[in-house]
XYZ file of C-alpha atoms in Angstrom:
630
model
C -37.788 -30.593 -17.100
C -40.741 -28.558 -15.726
C -40.061 -30.088 -12.326
C -42.669 -27.868 -10.637
C -45.391 -29.120 -12.995
C -44.471 -32.761 -12.340
C -44.533 -32.206 -8.584
C -47.990 -30.662 -8.845
C -49.210 -33.665 -10.866
C -47.790 -36.162 -8.364
C -49.331 -34.179 -5.508
C -52.769 -34.185 -7.151
C -52.543 -37.936 -7.872
C -51.461 -38.672 -4.303
C -54.379 -36.662 -2.895
C -56.852 -38.422 -5.168
C -55.508 -41.867 -4.228
C -55.593 -41.102 -0.507
C -59.215 -39.987 -0.288
C -59.746 -42.071 2.830
C -57.054 -40.182 4.734
C -57.437 -36.690 6.077
C -55.877 -34.131 3.783
C -53.790 -32.757 6.660
C -52.128 -36.103 7.296
C -50.170 -36.024 3.988
C -46.597 -35.258 5.006
C -43.488 -34.244 3.136
C -42.183 -37.788 3.502
C -45.218 -39.184 1.688
C -44.686 -36.748 -1.176
C -40.991 -37.664 -1.487
C -41.833 -41.362 -1.557
C -44.322 -40.683 -4.335
C -41.770 -38.732 -6.341
C -39.154 -41.445 -5.855
C -41.512 -44.241 -6.892
C -42.300 -42.483 -10.144
C -38.572 -42.006 -10.923
C -38.705 -38.182 -10.939
C -35.893 -37.786 -8.404
C -33.639 -40.126 -10.387
C -34.298 -38.128 -13.552
C -33.393 -34.892 -11.810
C -30.109 -36.285 -10.435
C -29.059 -37.591 -13.840
C -29.527 -34.198 -15.496
C -27.636 -32.214 -12.795
C -24.192 -30.929 -13.790
C -21.830 -29.601 -11.093
C -19.445 -27.034 -12.568
C -16.956 -24.702 -10.954
C -17.297 -21.006 -11.518
C -14.665 -19.667 -13.885
C -13.494 -23.189 -14.800
C -11.459 -23.787 -17.961
C -9.913 -26.693 -19.771
C -6.617 -25.895 -18.035
C -8.010 -27.007 -14.673
C -6.992 -30.580 -15.435
C -3.403 -29.367 -15.764
C -3.515 -26.761 -12.966
C -5.551 -27.979 -9.945
C -7.706 -25.554 -7.972
C -6.628 -23.784 -4.813
C -5.858 -25.859 -1.756
C -8.579 -26.332 0.819
C -7.300 -23.617 3.143
C -8.235 -20.319 1.544
C -10.522 -17.345 1.945
C -13.992 -17.845 0.505
C -14.458 -14.643 -1.441
C -17.790 -15.138 -3.200
C -21.132 -16.343 -1.841
C -19.884 -15.895 1.691
C -22.989 -17.282 3.405
C -22.910 -20.471 1.341
C -20.134 -23.053 1.445
C -18.797 -23.856 -2.045
C -17.835 -27.530 -1.781
C -16.487 -27.693 -5.356
C -13.103 -26.413 -4.164
C -12.691 -28.669 -1.116
C -10.643 -31.808 -0.959
C -13.144 -34.492 0.195
C -10.303 -36.498 1.759
C -9.592 -33.738 4.299
C -11.591 -32.601 7.261
C -12.515 -28.922 7.095
C -14.300 -26.455 9.331
C -16.208 -23.705 7.585
C -16.804 -20.614 9.720
C -19.123 -17.960 8.405
C -19.696 -14.606 10.128
C -23.299 -13.567 9.627
C -23.040 -10.026 10.984
C -22.520 -8.073 14.174
C -24.750 -6.269 16.635
C -24.748 -4.386 19.957
C -21.579 -2.379 19.176
C -23.002 0.435 21.290
C -19.846 2.560 21.090
C -20.743 3.207 17.444
C -24.460 3.716 18.029
C -24.345 7.327 16.867
C -22.035 6.606 13.928
C -23.582 8.168 10.784
C -23.957 5.954 7.749
C -21.186 6.845 5.293
C -22.028 8.279 1.914
C -20.725 6.555 -1.242
C -17.038 7.374 -1.636
C -16.767 8.985 1.816
C -13.801 8.043 3.980
C -14.915 6.611 7.342
C -13.629 4.510 10.190
C -13.651 0.798 9.468
C -13.596 -2.508 11.346
C -11.516 -5.541 10.328
C -11.811 -9.033 11.741
C -8.767 -11.338 12.002
C -8.967 -15.086 12.700
C -6.309 -17.599 13.695
C -6.651 -21.372 14.044
C -3.852 -23.991 14.074
C -1.290 -22.043 12.036
C -3.943 -20.639 9.637
C -4.692 -16.912 9.546
C -7.416 -14.974 7.746
C -8.578 -11.398 7.524
C -11.972 -9.993 6.581
C -12.641 -7.034 4.337
C -12.930 -3.676 6.153
C -16.511 -2.610 6.850
C -17.745 0.787 8.090
C -18.043 1.124 11.857
C -21.654 0.850 12.986
C -23.787 -0.402 15.819
C -24.574 -3.412 13.629
C -21.502 -3.749 11.377
C -22.117 -5.683 8.159
C -19.337 -8.230 8.676
C -20.348 -11.128 6.420
C -17.400 -13.347 5.536
C -16.657 -17.035 5.137
C -13.427 -18.745 6.214
C -12.344 -22.322 5.555
C -10.013 -23.989 8.073
C -8.295 -27.356 7.643
C -8.383 -29.695 10.641
C -5.282 -31.886 10.516
C -3.319 -34.121 12.851
C -0.026 -32.957 14.361
C 1.751 -36.302 14.193
C 4.451 -36.709 11.602
C 3.259 -38.503 8.455
C -0.485 -38.398 9.238
C -1.196 -34.720 8.545
C -3.249 -35.533 5.429
C -5.386 -38.268 7.024
C -9.052 -37.710 7.774
C -9.590 -36.705 11.413
C -12.408 -38.393 13.274
C -14.599 -37.100 16.055
C -12.343 -38.505 18.805
C -9.267 -36.964 17.229
C -10.928 -33.574 16.975
C -12.098 -33.773 20.591
C -8.459 -33.889 21.733
C -7.620 -30.694 19.813
C -7.835 -27.933 22.404
C -6.689 -25.180 20.016
C -9.398 -22.511 19.910
C -10.259 -20.106 17.116
C -9.002 -16.654 17.998
C -10.968 -13.562 16.957
C -9.221 -10.186 16.866
C -11.227 -7.088 15.938
C -9.483 -3.833 15.038
C -10.679 -0.365 14.093
C -8.902 1.910 11.619
C -9.880 5.588 11.790
C -9.781 8.182 9.032
C -6.144 8.992 9.923
C -5.120 5.365 9.216
C -4.484 4.739 12.912
C -5.301 1.184 13.986
C -6.729 0.361 17.425
C -7.320 -3.042 18.970
C -10.992 -3.331 19.910
C -11.345 -6.919 21.078
C -9.758 -10.349 21.213
C -11.505 -13.592 22.237
C -11.296 -17.350 21.799
C -14.003 -19.724 20.532
C -14.051 -23.426 21.405
C -15.331 -24.832 18.129
C -15.768 -28.405 19.413
C -19.429 -27.746 20.208
C -20.108 -28.627 16.549
C -18.995 -32.242 17.227
C -22.288 -32.941 19.000
C -24.539 -31.744 16.160
C -25.984 -34.558 13.986
C -26.112 -32.231 10.979
C -22.549 -31.067 11.487
C -23.766 -27.460 11.663
C -24.384 -25.027 14.485
C -24.976 -21.316 14.913
C -23.923 -19.342 17.980
C -23.269 -15.817 19.228
C -19.694 -14.794 20.099
C -19.458 -12.029 22.666
C -16.466 -9.772 22.077
C -14.972 -8.209 25.207
C -12.854 -5.039 25.373
C -9.135 -4.852 25.978
C -6.977 -3.412 28.727
C -8.986 -1.832 31.561
C -12.189 -2.644 29.617
C -11.514 -6.378 29.345
C -14.695 -7.120 31.344
C -16.901 -4.778 29.290
C -18.624 -6.231 26.151
C -17.711 -4.545 22.874
C -20.254 -6.290 20.671
C -21.625 -9.621 19.460
C -20.853 -11.561 16.279
C -23.247 -14.176 14.934
C -21.171 -17.119 13.756
C -22.059 -20.342 11.950
C -19.854 -23.459 12.095
C -20.053 -26.411 9.655
C -17.922 -29.554 9.396
C -17.205 -30.998 6.001
C -17.543 -33.832 5.325
C -20.139 -34.380 8.107
C -19.355 -36.824 10.871
C -20.801 -40.312 10.583
C -21.034 -40.548 14.349
C -21.384 -37.499 16.609
C -20.264 -37.145 20.179
C -22.478 -36.684 23.229
C -22.594 -33.193 24.716
C -21.623 -34.598 28.113
C -18.441 -36.109 26.622
C -17.416 -32.721 25.178
C -18.148 -30.910 28.445
C -16.152 -33.494 30.405
C -13.152 -33.103 28.072
C -13.244 -29.320 28.393
C -13.564 -29.560 32.201
C -10.553 -31.884 32.434
C -8.447 -29.538 30.309
C -9.359 -26.556 32.515
C -8.528 -28.502 35.684
C -5.172 -29.627 34.290
C -4.289 -26.065 33.286
C -5.392 -24.642 36.662
C -3.260 -27.196 38.512
C -0.138 -26.376 36.466
C -0.635 -22.632 36.972
C -1.212 -23.134 40.711
C 1.974 -25.137 41.112
C 3.986 -22.553 39.184
C 2.555 -19.745 41.303
C 3.597 -21.566 44.486
C 7.106 -22.036 43.067
C 7.331 -18.387 41.933
C 6.417 -17.113 45.408
C 9.081 -19.297 46.974
C 11.661 -18.183 44.391
C 10.793 -14.525 45.063
C 11.247 -14.957 48.811
C 14.681 -16.515 48.238
C 15.600 -13.625 45.945
C 14.677 -11.020 48.609
C 16.736 -12.846 51.236
C 19.911 -12.372 49.181
C 19.958 -8.625 49.627
C 17.310 -6.187 51.025
C 17.813 -3.790 48.116
C 16.340 -6.420 45.748
C 12.893 -5.255 46.798
C 13.249 -2.169 44.585
C 14.652 -3.942 41.530
C 12.502 -4.336 38.414
C 12.116 -8.108 38.526
C 8.867 -8.997 36.753
C 7.753 -12.615 36.660
C 4.208 -12.011 35.396
C 2.603 -9.638 32.928
C -1.026 -9.127 32.055
C -2.260 -10.066 28.598
C -3.739 -6.786 27.391
C -6.088 -8.576 24.987
C -7.798 -10.861 27.492
C -6.836 -9.434 30.924
C -5.080 -12.658 32.036
C -1.834 -12.713 33.999
C 0.837 -14.875 32.358
C 4.536 -15.536 32.957
C 6.617 -13.118 30.929
C 8.476 -16.000 29.265
C 5.219 -17.019 27.528
C 5.307 -13.847 25.407
C 8.563 -14.859 23.690
C 8.702 -17.567 21.013
C 11.171 -18.672 18.366
C 9.751 -16.778 15.393
C 10.991 -17.277 11.844
C 10.563 -14.189 9.695
C 11.116 -16.036 6.407
C 13.308 -14.926 3.561
C 12.493 -11.201 3.161
C 14.399 -9.779 6.195
C 17.667 -11.386 5.064
C 19.723 -10.628 8.189
C 19.188 -10.142 11.935
C 19.875 -6.385 11.733
C 16.751 -5.970 9.602
C 14.594 -7.412 12.371
C 15.146 -4.280 14.423
C 13.561 -2.254 11.647
C 10.621 -4.651 11.368
C 9.797 -4.026 15.045
C 9.770 -0.216 14.824
C 6.368 1.182 15.816
C 4.057 2.944 13.417
C 2.432 4.775 16.303
C 1.822 3.668 19.913
C -1.678 2.272 20.393
C -1.806 2.932 24.082
C 0.455 3.222 27.096
C 1.327 -0.254 28.321
C 2.744 -0.631 31.849
C 4.308 -3.596 33.562
C 2.434 -5.656 36.127
C 3.740 -6.860 39.485
C 1.917 -8.210 42.518
C 1.181 -5.301 44.812
C 2.770 -2.887 42.379
C 1.723 -0.969 39.335
C -0.330 -2.382 36.495
C 1.140 -3.514 33.237
C -0.072 -5.148 30.048
C 1.508 -6.819 27.044
C -0.176 -7.402 23.703
C -0.223 -10.950 22.402
C 1.379 -11.550 19.000
C -1.910 -11.914 17.085
C -3.251 -8.633 18.468
C 0.078 -6.885 18.069
C -0.231 -3.849 15.795
C 1.828 -0.994 17.157
C 2.362 -1.339 20.876
C 4.916 0.114 23.271
C 8.556 -0.808 24.004
C 7.631 -4.005 25.885
C 5.691 -5.405 22.921
C 8.391 -4.508 20.431
C 11.104 -5.945 22.635
C 9.358 -9.323 22.933
C 8.726 -9.389 19.161
C 12.346 -8.478 18.365
C 13.647 -11.102 20.786
C 11.424 -13.724 19.133
C 12.799 -12.781 15.690
C 16.404 -12.860 16.875
C 15.844 -16.273 18.458
C 14.534 -17.382 15.079
C 17.809 -16.229 13.512
C 19.648 -18.546 15.926
C 20.961 -15.873 18.293
C 21.093 -16.127 22.082
C 18.633 -13.319 22.744
C 16.921 -12.031 25.913
C 14.461 -9.290 26.802
C 15.915 -6.859 29.378
C 13.681 -5.079 31.893
C 15.023 -1.981 33.582
C 15.077 1.804 33.331
C 16.460 4.490 31.085
C 17.065 8.198 31.733
C 15.168 9.758 34.664
C 14.203 6.330 35.966
C 11.594 5.664 33.254
C 10.790 1.899 33.022
C 11.970 0.453 29.733
C 12.504 -2.829 27.894
C 15.095 -3.679 25.255
C 16.818 -6.764 23.827
C 20.220 -8.265 24.635
C 22.206 -10.796 22.569
C 25.219 -12.807 23.713
C 27.747 -13.780 21.066
C 29.917 -16.871 21.133
C 32.999 -14.780 22.037
C 31.247 -13.321 25.099
C 30.459 -9.835 23.740
C 27.089 -8.293 24.668
C 24.984 -6.247 22.269
C 21.929 -4.183 23.188
C 19.119 -3.767 20.626
C 16.629 -0.913 20.846
C 13.465 -2.105 19.105
C 11.922 1.389 18.934
C 14.777 2.882 16.893
C 16.642 -0.160 15.489
C 19.865 1.103 17.100
C 22.485 -1.295 18.509
C 24.985 -0.688 21.262
C 28.034 -2.770 22.177
C 28.164 -3.184 25.971
C 31.532 -2.528 27.633
C 31.206 -2.829 31.428
C 33.140 -0.620 33.833
C 35.421 -2.388 36.319
C 34.692 -0.858 39.776
C 37.810 -2.501 41.217
C 40.178 -0.965 38.679
C 42.753 1.631 39.824
C 41.502 5.247 39.864
C 43.697 6.303 36.933
C 42.953 3.225 34.820
C 41.083 4.092 31.603
C 37.398 3.083 31.592
C 35.123 2.622 28.590
C 32.656 5.361 27.797
C 28.959 4.763 28.242
C 27.548 3.562 24.907
C 23.782 3.325 25.587
C 21.064 5.320 27.363
C 20.013 2.387 29.553
C 20.491 3.040 33.313
C 19.493 -0.086 35.234
C 18.559 -3.706 34.498
C 16.515 -5.838 36.908
C 15.931 -9.052 35.010
C 16.303 -10.723 31.608
C 14.208 -13.494 30.054
C 13.416 -15.397 26.874
C 11.152 -18.309 26.046
C 13.123 -20.765 28.239
C 15.022 -18.698 30.789
C 14.268 -16.140 33.482
C 17.193 -14.486 35.320
C 17.135 -11.839 38.066
C 20.057 -9.464 38.633
C 21.782 -10.372 41.931
C 24.776 -8.038 41.548
C 25.353 -5.365 44.197
C 24.471 -2.634 41.695
C 21.870 -2.917 38.953
C 23.482 -0.096 36.932
C 23.935 -1.258 33.353
C 27.492 0.100 33.004
C 28.573 -1.986 36.054
C 26.706 -5.213 35.216
C 28.481 -8.305 33.959
C 26.127 -10.340 31.761
C 27.633 -13.754 32.514
C 24.479 -15.743 33.124
C 26.376 -18.866 34.196
C 27.547 -17.245 37.457
C 24.806 -17.908 40.029
C 26.139 -15.230 42.390
C 25.358 -12.564 39.782
C 22.133 -13.911 38.211
C 19.468 -15.957 40.006
C 17.686 -18.278 37.553
C 14.236 -19.810 37.755
C 13.837 -23.541 37.102
C 13.617 -24.259 33.396
C 11.334 -27.213 34.088
C 8.933 -24.975 36.025
C 8.905 -22.417 33.216
C 8.412 -25.121 30.604
C 5.365 -26.484 32.450
C 3.413 -23.238 31.862
C 5.257 -21.440 29.017
C 6.019 -24.151 26.441
C 3.720 -24.304 23.387
C 0.737 -26.516 24.169
C 1.577 -26.768 27.882
C -1.714 -25.188 28.956
C -4.992 -24.518 27.210
C -5.071 -20.944 28.555
C -1.889 -20.059 26.611
C -2.918 -18.812 23.169
C -1.048 -20.450 20.263
C 1.488 -18.356 18.395
C 0.228 -17.342 14.945
C 2.637 -17.354 12.000
C 3.831 -14.149 10.386
C 1.758 -13.016 7.427
C 3.114 -11.656 4.194
C 2.941 -7.866 4.041
C -0.376 -6.554 2.792
C 1.221 -3.295 1.619
C 2.980 -2.966 -1.723
C 5.990 -0.752 -0.910
C 6.507 0.417 -4.492
C 2.848 1.345 -5.029
C 2.620 3.101 -1.653
C 5.859 5.005 -2.354
C 4.635 6.156 -5.764
C 1.274 7.250 -4.374
C 2.929 9.187 -1.555
C 5.292 10.855 -3.999
C 2.382 12.001 -6.184
C 0.549 13.403 -3.152
C 3.695 15.204 -1.998
C 4.254 16.705 -5.444
C 0.715 18.034 -5.440
C 1.156 19.643 -1.997
C 4.476 21.238 -3.022
C 2.992 22.595 -6.265
C 0.010 24.076 -4.421
C 2.276 25.590 -1.775
C 4.494 27.200 -4.433
C 1.429 28.405 -6.312
C 0.321 30.313 -3.186
C 3.751 31.987 -3.282
C 3.327 32.874 -7.002
C 6.112 30.438 -7.929
C 6.119 28.077 -10.867
C 6.944 24.409 -10.278
C 8.952 22.206 -12.632
C 9.917 18.653 -11.598
C 13.092 16.830 -12.548
C 12.152 13.149 -12.782
C 15.724 12.053 -13.401
C 16.916 13.721 -10.222
C 14.046 12.088 -8.284
C 15.214 8.698 -9.514
C 18.808 9.388 -8.475
C 17.748 10.266 -4.926
C 16.371 6.768 -4.413
C 19.909 5.450 -4.003
C 20.581 8.031 -1.294
C 17.498 6.968 0.658
C 18.584 3.335 0.380
C 21.896 4.259 1.996
C 20.164 6.181 4.788
C 17.907 3.203 5.515
C 20.903 0.835 5.491
C 22.679 3.020 8.027
C 19.565 3.023 10.233
C 19.226 -0.768 10.068
C 22.848 -1.709 10.623
C 24.147 1.341 12.607
C 27.172 1.394 10.291
C 28.147 4.441 8.224
C 27.740 3.531 4.547
C 29.718 4.986 1.673
C 27.632 7.125 -0.667
C 30.173 8.026 -3.353
C 28.047 6.750 -6.225
C 25.136 9.058 -5.356
C 27.409 12.082 -5.028
C 29.009 11.356 -8.373
C 25.621 10.916 -10.057
C 24.378 14.228 -8.635
C 27.468 16.054 -9.907
C 26.804 14.699 -13.398
C 23.082 15.557 -13.212
C 23.464 19.150 -11.978
C 24.376 21.601 -14.785
C 27.401 23.847 -14.475
C 26.772 26.984 -12.485
C 23.805 25.428 -10.643
C 23.452 24.582 -6.937
C 22.040 21.366 -5.494
C 20.289 21.183 -2.124
C 18.766 18.089 -0.508
C 16.806 17.473 2.680
C 16.153 13.861 3.820
C 13.781 13.090 6.682
C 12.323 9.882 8.158
C 8.664 9.379 9.143
C 6.726 6.642 10.923
C 3.497 7.147 8.941
C 2.351 7.606 5.322
C 0.146 10.683 5.720
C 1.431 13.107 3.073
C -0.158 16.246 4.525
C 1.168 15.620 8.019
C 4.635 14.906 6.616
C 4.636 18.058 4.532
C 3.647 20.256 7.464
C 6.465 18.719 9.524
C 8.997 19.250 6.754
C 8.115 22.918 6.418
C 9.046 23.433 10.061
C 12.668 22.938 9.053
C 14.210 26.149 7.658
C 16.411 24.128 5.336
C 13.459 22.235 3.855
C 11.434 25.456 3.506
C 14.355 26.977 1.650
C 14.226 24.135 -0.874
C 10.450 24.061 -1.301
C 10.219 27.861 -1.609
C 13.392 28.169 -3.709
C 13.556 31.244 -5.979
C 16.010 31.440 -8.834
C 16.616 30.707 -12.470
C 15.948 27.234 -13.882
C 14.611 25.898 -10.560
C 14.000 22.163 -10.766
C 12.455 20.251 -7.839
C 12.618 16.589 -6.981
C 11.251 14.344 -4.257
C 11.147 10.617 -3.590
C 9.386 8.615 -0.861
C 10.196 5.163 0.557
C 9.706 5.283 4.360
C 12.166 8.124 3.991
C 11.233 11.421 2.305
C 13.715 13.638 0.525
C 13.266 17.107 -1.005
C 15.851 18.475 -3.413
C 16.242 21.221 -5.960
C 18.759 22.584 -8.453
C 18.880 26.236 -9.355
C 21.096 28.970 -10.698
C 21.401 31.964 -8.413
C 19.955 35.256 -9.691
C 21.884 38.271 -8.335
């Protein structure tokens, strides 16, 4: 349409017609009025065509993605073609980071070079997103866009448009979690913070830009880690905005209400603790922990707030598998328990949970078991040599007690010893390595051990007997631990689908391991021939090993043994070496395997018709067949 030429013509005509006015007084509004009066704007709007990128004729049959999704392209610009105009959405765009001084001397990575990376995670009202990893730097190039839906919680009105007043009552913040992954694939939690997004409700344009200061974790929770520049935009824009004073007043009332609930609970907890000490003087030394420090934000919370009913979805299949889900990849840091006047302890919140210590895994496993419908509790006590420890306890309907170790996925059936039994009466053998237990808790209950001895083998886990277990008021716990009870309690994020493809990771690890074995045998002047059929057969053996680890029951492996007998030629010998790892680093695993004389004998096997095999799937197994040469 040569729109630029037409604008220049209208501008020249307007200047000629307004000779009496000063040339500087001609404003943008005057020019727009002139363009509108000549019909140029209407012509432009008629010729515009809004099309969606990658659209096809099938879009009428298959609608586009729902409103809640990750904006992958044009991250600094909101693409409104894929948004339902009947829903209220909040578009958050990260425009970059700065002042990450810890990475000030970080060299800029060369193309293709492996380097440490940062990843940003966001959570808002049951919606979770993750950014693409970017190289660690003083000013990391984190530029991503995320689209959140703002919906009502009431039944039947979730799809209705939310107004300004309705959004003002939503105290759920946006949680930012920043992690760093080093070149060894070890993930570390860098920062976690909360953003009150309701400041955008006072902007007439529905847009605002602000700086989010990220603080450290643990002992560095008061030290800034860096700053993220964030832009917020409401779509569709509000017809009527709220006054800033109204938003500030609402936030102040929420803080006051939360502070009053926490103050009342603290008063009750102190009184409860005094009553507990009056029962028996030895209770002073028991591990009864009412509060724990949130390692992400450095805030003390009741321990019951770290447990929630968590549904793992369909993949786990049975409660026994939950123990395997909670096994650590590698401890991030040492986390200790907190008690007033005692030693310091911290617990990682669920959104920042990556690979914490026993306390974090115990709370996660308890949450999963509660989701399966079991009566589960977190136990706080000690194990061998008086080391503080946490594990999970479940009570069955028939009264039997089962201990769950989240770090190893092992289970132990508890059989208490009767101290009043005759000296010659048979007593059950000790089944677990737990020594003492001071208290148990879940999302609704907190119980302290009042029995004369806190030794696990002597404890009776009948929580209905008040002379053995002193309970805190469930109403008091609910006032500060129930979801939505206080604004300071972060909401529980849902579990995400696994980002790792197990089959692809297993195949890649197997190829890397084959290369390392071949190179090792080449250094020994040995040829290497692989038996792919034998590698396939060993997968069934690893499945049985994993099943035994998950369920603690010895599985029958007759099919694998029969298949190996058929695959090994007459006169040949078969040797296999299975081993379990908590990481996927092939070189580290290979070095560890060679420390075993039996594995070294397989890898360095000499003989006639030597055929090697290996398979990886969390487990790693080396095997070979050969005919002895005398």
